[in-house]
PDB file of C-alpha atoms in Angstrom:
ATOM      1  CA  SER A   1     -55.046 -66.744  24.579  1.00  0.00           C
ATOM      2  CA  TYR A   2     -53.613 -66.027  21.112  1.00  0.00           C
ATOM      3  CA  TYR A   3     -53.988 -68.165  18.012  1.00  0.00           C
ATOM      4  CA  SER A   4     -54.032 -68.161  14.234  1.00  0.00           C
ATOM      5  CA  THR A   5     -56.165 -69.886  11.607  1.00  0.00           C
ATOM      6  CA  LYS A   6     -56.675 -69.853   7.846  1.00  0.00           C
ATOM      7  CA  LEU A   7     -59.942 -68.925   6.152  1.00  0.00           C
ATOM      8  CA  GLY A   8     -59.929 -68.964   2.365  1.00  0.00           C
ATOM      9  CA  GLY A   9     -57.123 -66.639   1.254  1.00  0.00           C
ATOM     10  CA  TRP A  10     -56.914 -65.081   4.717  1.00  0.00           C
ATOM     11  CA  ARG A  11     -54.682 -65.556   7.753  1.00  0.00           C
ATOM     12  CA  LEU A  12     -56.745 -64.619  10.848  1.00  0.00           C
ATOM     13  CA  ILE A  13     -54.766 -63.839  13.990  1.00  0.00           C
ATOM     14  CA  SER A  14     -56.204 -63.398  17.472  1.00  0.00           C
ATOM     15  CA  LEU A  15     -53.923 -61.536  19.888  1.00  0.00           C
ATOM     16  CA  ASP A  16     -54.247 -60.810  23.599  1.00  0.00           C
ATOM     17  CA  SER A  17     -53.699 -57.178  24.589  1.00  0.00           C
ATOM     18  CA  ASN A  18     -54.181 -58.056  28.279  1.00  0.00           C
ATOM     19  CA  ILE A  19     -50.929 -60.021  28.605  1.00  0.00           C
ATOM     20  CA  ALA A  20     -47.257 -59.271  27.869  1.00  0.00           C
ATOM     21  CA  ARG A  21     -46.944 -57.745  24.408  1.00  0.00           C
ATOM     22  CA  GLY A  22     -43.516 -56.120  24.323  1.00  0.00           C
ATOM     23  CA  ASN A  23     -41.068 -56.732  21.504  1.00  0.00           C
ATOM     24  CA  THR A  24     -39.431 -59.659  23.330  1.00  0.00           C
ATOM     25  CA  SER A  25     -42.625 -61.178  24.779  1.00  0.00           C
ATOM     26  CA  ALA A  26     -43.544 -64.765  23.913  1.00  0.00           C
ATOM     27  CA  GLN A  27     -46.686 -63.518  22.148  1.00  0.00           C
ATOM     28  CA  VAL A  28     -44.873 -61.110  19.815  1.00  0.00           C
ATOM     29  CA  ARG A  29     -42.160 -63.684  19.061  1.00  0.00           C
ATOM     30  CA  TRP A  30     -44.954 -66.168  18.199  1.00  0.00           C
ATOM     31  CA  LEU A  31     -46.693 -63.541  16.023  1.00  0.00           C
ATOM     32  CA  LYS A  32     -43.517 -62.927  14.035  1.00  0.00           C
ATOM     33  CA  ARG A  33     -43.081 -66.681  13.446  1.00  0.00           C
ATOM     34  CA  VAL A  34     -46.711 -67.056  12.290  1.00  0.00           C
ATOM     35  CA  LEU A  35     -46.411 -64.100   9.925  1.00  0.00           C
ATOM     36  CA  ALA A  36     -43.096 -65.329   8.480  1.00  0.00           C
ATOM     37  CA  ALA A  37     -44.569 -68.783   7.802  1.00  0.00           C
ATOM     38  CA  SER A  38     -47.865 -67.562   6.330  1.00  0.00           C
ATOM     39  CA  ASP A  39     -48.596 -68.237   2.685  1.00  0.00           C
ATOM     40  CA  GLN A  40     -51.939 -66.402   2.736  1.00  0.00           C
ATOM     41  CA  LYS A  41     -52.435 -63.354   0.478  1.00  0.00           C
ATOM     42  CA  CYS A  42     -54.449 -61.426   3.108  1.00  0.00           C
ATOM     43  CA  THR A  43     -54.001 -60.957   6.870  1.00  0.00           C
ATOM     44  CA  LEU A  44     -56.471 -59.795   9.515  1.00  0.00           C
ATOM     45  CA  ALA A  45     -55.545 -59.488  13.200  1.00  0.00           C
ATOM     46  CA  PHE A  46     -57.796 -58.650  16.132  1.00  0.00           C
ATOM     47  CA  TRP A  47     -57.447 -57.858  19.819  1.00  0.00           C
ATOM     48  CA  HIS A  48     -59.153 -55.718  22.427  1.00  0.00           C
ATOM     49  CA  HIS A  49     -57.215 -52.431  22.933  1.00  0.00           C
ATOM     50  CA  PRO A  50     -56.820 -50.206  19.824  1.00  0.00           C
ATOM     51  CA  ARG A  51     -53.481 -48.653  18.939  1.00  0.00           C
ATOM     52  CA  PHE A  52     -55.294 -45.677  17.414  1.00  0.00           C
ATOM     53  CA  ASN A  53     -58.646 -44.148  18.342  1.00  0.00           C
ATOM     54  CA  SER A  54     -60.156 -40.721  18.799  1.00  0.00           C
ATOM     55  CA  GLY A  55     -62.318 -41.626  21.778  1.00  0.00           C
ATOM     56  CA  LEU A  56     -62.352 -39.556  24.952  1.00  0.00           C
ATOM     57  CA  GLU A  57     -62.659 -42.536  27.292  1.00  0.00           C
ATOM     58  CA  HIS A  58     -59.431 -44.414  26.521  1.00  0.00           C
ATOM     59  CA  GLY A  59     -57.582 -42.798  23.606  1.00  0.00           C
ATOM     60  CA  ASN A  60     -54.579 -44.279  21.822  1.00  0.00           C
ATOM     61  CA  ASN A  61     -52.799 -47.290  23.306  1.00  0.00           C
ATOM     62  CA  ALA A  62     -49.123 -47.329  22.347  1.00  0.00           C
ATOM     63  CA  SER A  63     -48.520 -50.562  24.290  1.00  0.00           C
ATOM     64  CA  VAL A  64     -49.783 -52.583  21.295  1.00  0.00           C
ATOM     65  CA  THR A  65     -47.254 -50.994  18.925  1.00  0.00           C
ATOM     66  CA  PRO A  66     -45.223 -54.252  18.790  1.00  0.00           C
ATOM     67  CA  PHE A  67     -48.288 -55.973  17.283  1.00  0.00           C
ATOM     68  CA  TRP A  68     -48.611 -53.216  14.700  1.00  0.00           C
ATOM     69  CA  THR A  69     -44.904 -53.234  13.892  1.00  0.00           C
ATOM     70  CA  ALA A  70     -44.848 -56.986  13.252  1.00  0.00           C
ATOM     71  CA  LEU A  71     -48.087 -56.881  11.233  1.00  0.00           C
ATOM     72  CA  TYR A  72     -46.956 -53.898   9.170  1.00  0.00           C
ATOM     73  CA  GLY A  73     -43.636 -55.611   8.418  1.00  0.00           C
ATOM     74  CA  ALA A  74     -45.599 -58.604   7.100  1.00  0.00           C
ATOM     75  CA  ARG A  75     -47.913 -56.388   4.996  1.00  0.00           C
ATOM     76  CA  ALA A  76     -51.065 -57.166   6.997  1.00  0.00           C
ATOM     77  CA  ASP A  77     -54.314 -55.672   5.754  1.00  0.00           C
ATOM     78  CA  LEU A  78     -56.751 -55.249   8.640  1.00  0.00           C
ATOM     79  CA  VAL A  79     -56.780 -54.761  12.404  1.00  0.00           C
ATOM     80  CA  LEU A  80     -60.024 -55.014  14.398  1.00  0.00           C
ATOM     81  CA  ASN A  81     -60.312 -53.661  17.931  1.00  0.00           C
ATOM     82  CA  GLY A  82     -62.954 -52.789  20.510  1.00  0.00           C
ATOM     83  CA  HIS A  83     -62.542 -51.273  24.000  1.00  0.00           C
ATOM     84  CA  GLU A  84     -63.585 -47.730  23.013  1.00  0.00           C
ATOM     85  CA  HIS A  85     -67.405 -47.901  22.729  1.00  0.00           C
ATOM     86  CA  VAL A  86     -67.602 -46.164  19.346  1.00  0.00           C
ATOM     87  CA  TYR A  87     -67.137 -46.995  15.673  1.00  0.00           C
ATOM     88  CA  GLU A  88     -64.114 -45.546  13.935  1.00  0.00           C
ATOM     89  CA  ARG A  89     -62.461 -46.425  10.637  1.00  0.00           C
ATOM     90  CA  PHE A  90     -58.926 -45.396   9.791  1.00  0.00           C
ATOM     91  CA  ALA A  91     -57.172 -45.090   6.443  1.00  0.00           C
ATOM     92  CA  ARG A  92     -54.278 -47.439   5.836  1.00  0.00           C
ATOM     93  CA  GLN A  93     -51.403 -46.284   8.020  1.00  0.00           C
ATOM     94  CA  THR A  94     -48.048 -47.255   9.487  1.00  0.00           C
ATOM     95  CA  PRO A  95     -47.429 -48.029  13.186  1.00  0.00           C
ATOM     96  CA  ALA A  96     -46.365 -44.361  13.519  1.00  0.00           C
ATOM     97  CA  ALA A  97     -49.740 -43.096  12.170  1.00  0.00           C
ATOM     98  CA  VAL A  98     -48.354 -42.066   8.771  1.00  0.00           C
ATOM     99  CA  HIS A  99     -50.842 -42.504   5.930  1.00  0.00           C
ATOM    100  CA  SER A 100     -49.589 -45.178   3.542  1.00  0.00           C
ATOM    101  CA  GLY A 101     -51.176 -47.248   0.791  1.00  0.00           C
ATOM    102  CA  GLU A 102     -49.086 -50.141   2.124  1.00  0.00           C
ATOM    103  CA  GLY A 103     -50.334 -49.576   5.673  1.00  0.00           C
ATOM    104  CA  ILE A 104     -52.917 -51.341   7.815  1.00  0.00           C
ATOM    105  CA  ARG A 105     -56.577 -50.292   7.962  1.00  0.00           C
ATOM    106  CA  GLU A 106     -57.900 -50.290  11.538  1.00  0.00           C
ATOM    107  CA  PHE A 107     -61.513 -50.565  12.614  1.00  0.00           C
ATOM    108  CA  VAL A 108     -62.478 -49.783  16.208  1.00  0.00           C
ATOM    109  CA  VAL A 109     -65.877 -51.367  16.826  1.00  0.00           C
ATOM    110  CA  GLY A 110     -66.986 -51.171  20.447  1.00  0.00           C
ATOM    111  CA  THR A 111     -70.674 -50.779  19.634  1.00  0.00           C
ATOM    112  CA  GLY A 112     -72.051 -54.055  20.923  1.00  0.00           C
ATOM    113  CA  GLY A 113     -74.354 -52.941  23.714  1.00  0.00           C
ATOM    114  CA  ALA A 114     -72.451 -51.369  26.604  1.00  0.00           C
ATOM    115  CA  GLU A 115     -72.792 -47.637  27.258  1.00  0.00           C
ATOM    116  CA  THR A 116     -71.496 -45.658  24.269  1.00  0.00           C
ATOM    117  CA  TYR A 117     -68.659 -43.128  24.533  1.00  0.00           C
ATOM    118  CA  GLU A 118     -67.903 -39.802  22.859  1.00  0.00           C
ATOM    119  CA  PHE A 119     -65.113 -38.663  20.555  1.00  0.00           C
ATOM    120  CA  GLY A 120     -62.462 -36.038  21.084  1.00  0.00           C
ATOM    121  CA  SER A 121     -60.500 -34.479  18.245  1.00  0.00           C
ATOM    122  CA  PRO A 122     -59.921 -36.816  15.298  1.00  0.00           C
ATOM    123  CA  GLU A 123     -56.648 -38.714  15.302  1.00  0.00           C
ATOM    124  CA  PRO A 124     -54.589 -38.625  12.094  1.00  0.00           C
ATOM    125  CA  ASN A 125     -56.019 -40.836   9.337  1.00  0.00           C
ATOM    126  CA  SER A 126     -59.432 -41.189  11.010  1.00  0.00           C
ATOM    127  CA  GLN A 127     -61.928 -41.383   8.162  1.00  0.00           C
ATOM    128  CA  VAL A 128     -65.319 -42.197   9.715  1.00  0.00           C
ATOM    129  CA  ARG A 129     -66.462 -41.781  13.332  1.00  0.00           C
ATOM    130  CA  VAL A 130     -69.814 -42.835  14.783  1.00  0.00           C
ATOM    131  CA  SER A 131     -70.722 -42.413  18.448  1.00  0.00           C
ATOM    132  CA  GLY A 132     -73.946 -42.896  20.356  1.00  0.00           C
ATOM    133  CA  ARG A 133     -75.072 -45.766  18.101  1.00  0.00           C
ATOM    134  CA  TYR A 134     -75.087 -49.524  18.590  1.00  0.00           C
ATOM    135  CA  GLY A 135     -74.207 -51.644  15.595  1.00  0.00           C
ATOM    136  CA  VAL A 136     -72.067 -54.293  13.944  1.00  0.00           C
ATOM    137  CA  LEU A 137     -69.302 -54.364  11.379  1.00  0.00           C
ATOM    138  CA  ARG A 138     -69.971 -56.774   8.520  1.00  0.00           C
ATOM    139  CA  LEU A 139     -66.781 -57.776   6.750  1.00  0.00           C
ATOM    140  CA  VAL A 140     -66.783 -59.705   3.506  1.00  0.00           C
ATOM    141  CA  LEU A 141     -63.430 -61.454   3.080  1.00  0.00           C
ATOM    142  CA  ARG A 142     -62.741 -62.579  -0.481  1.00  0.00           C
ATOM    143  CA  PRO A 143     -59.624 -64.516  -1.539  1.00  0.00           C
ATOM    144  CA  ALA A 144     -57.687 -61.344  -2.393  1.00  0.00           C
ATOM    145  CA  SER A 145     -59.843 -58.446  -1.125  1.00  0.00           C
ATOM    146  CA  TYR A 146     -62.291 -57.239   1.499  1.00  0.00           C
ATOM    147  CA  SER A 147     -65.289 -54.951   1.842  1.00  0.00           C
ATOM    148  CA  TRP A 148     -67.235 -53.671   4.835  1.00  0.00           C
ATOM    149  CA  ARG A 149     -70.472 -52.221   6.117  1.00  0.00           C
ATOM    150  CA  PHE A 150     -71.100 -50.766   9.554  1.00  0.00           C
ATOM    151  CA  VAL A 151     -74.787 -51.368  10.242  1.00  0.00           C
ATOM    152  CA  ALA A 152     -76.605 -49.653  13.125  1.00  0.00           C
ATOM    153  CA  ALA A 153     -79.037 -51.592  15.314  1.00  0.00           C
ATOM    154  CA  ASN A 154     -81.924 -50.108  13.282  1.00  0.00           C
ATOM    155  CA  ASP A 155     -80.406 -51.607  10.063  1.00  0.00           C
ATOM    156  CA  GLN A 156     -79.184 -48.217   8.783  1.00  0.00           C
ATOM    157  CA  VAL A 157     -75.839 -48.549   6.977  1.00  0.00           C
ATOM    158  CA  LEU A 158     -73.575 -45.849   8.443  1.00  0.00           C
ATOM    159  CA  ASP A 159     -70.324 -46.728   6.649  1.00  0.00           C
ATOM    160  CA  ARG A 160     -69.359 -48.924   3.738  1.00  0.00           C
ATOM    161  CA  GLY A 161     -66.429 -49.530   1.458  1.00  0.00           C
ATOM    162  CA  GLY A 162     -64.598 -51.887  -0.812  1.00  0.00           C
ATOM    163  CA  PRO A 163     -63.767 -54.072  -2.339  1.00  0.00           C
ATOM    164  CA  VAL A 164     -60.186 -53.224  -1.379  1.00  0.00           C
ATOM    165  CA  ALA A 165     -57.368 -55.417  -2.669  1.00  0.00           C
ATOM    166  CA  CYS A 166     -55.087 -57.060  -0.139  1.00  0.00           C
ATOM    167  CA  HIS A 167     -51.386 -56.137  -0.205  1.00  0.00           C
TER     168      HIS A 167
END
């Protein structure tokens, strides 16, 4: 239920936040091996439950901190999550939610059609929050950078950025 592949200059890593994910779990040990062996300039990881989010329905999920810690140690660039039915973009940050240019940018994109949720108070480093709208995140992954657009179901662009250089 977890795997890794290469795409251009990117290492893409799928993780499973519904199974064991502690520091000594098989999945986190595998993740550390994959990251140590990677020769890709850029890294993107994705799984269901977000470490950080400002949503009222689920909130932050510290149980995925081992993912973040391993990814941060390997200078990963992006984390994509769902679960909270909102769109939220975070500034680059550490696993402890400290803003850092060397940190990981997280996108929470749970806007694919189920009932939407509402936000509470913004979490640290939250930059853009959209609730009550369905939409998709369009990522453009270049060999050494990325850019994004969050596009609502009516084709309105609600957030955009980049290109941002990989670490």
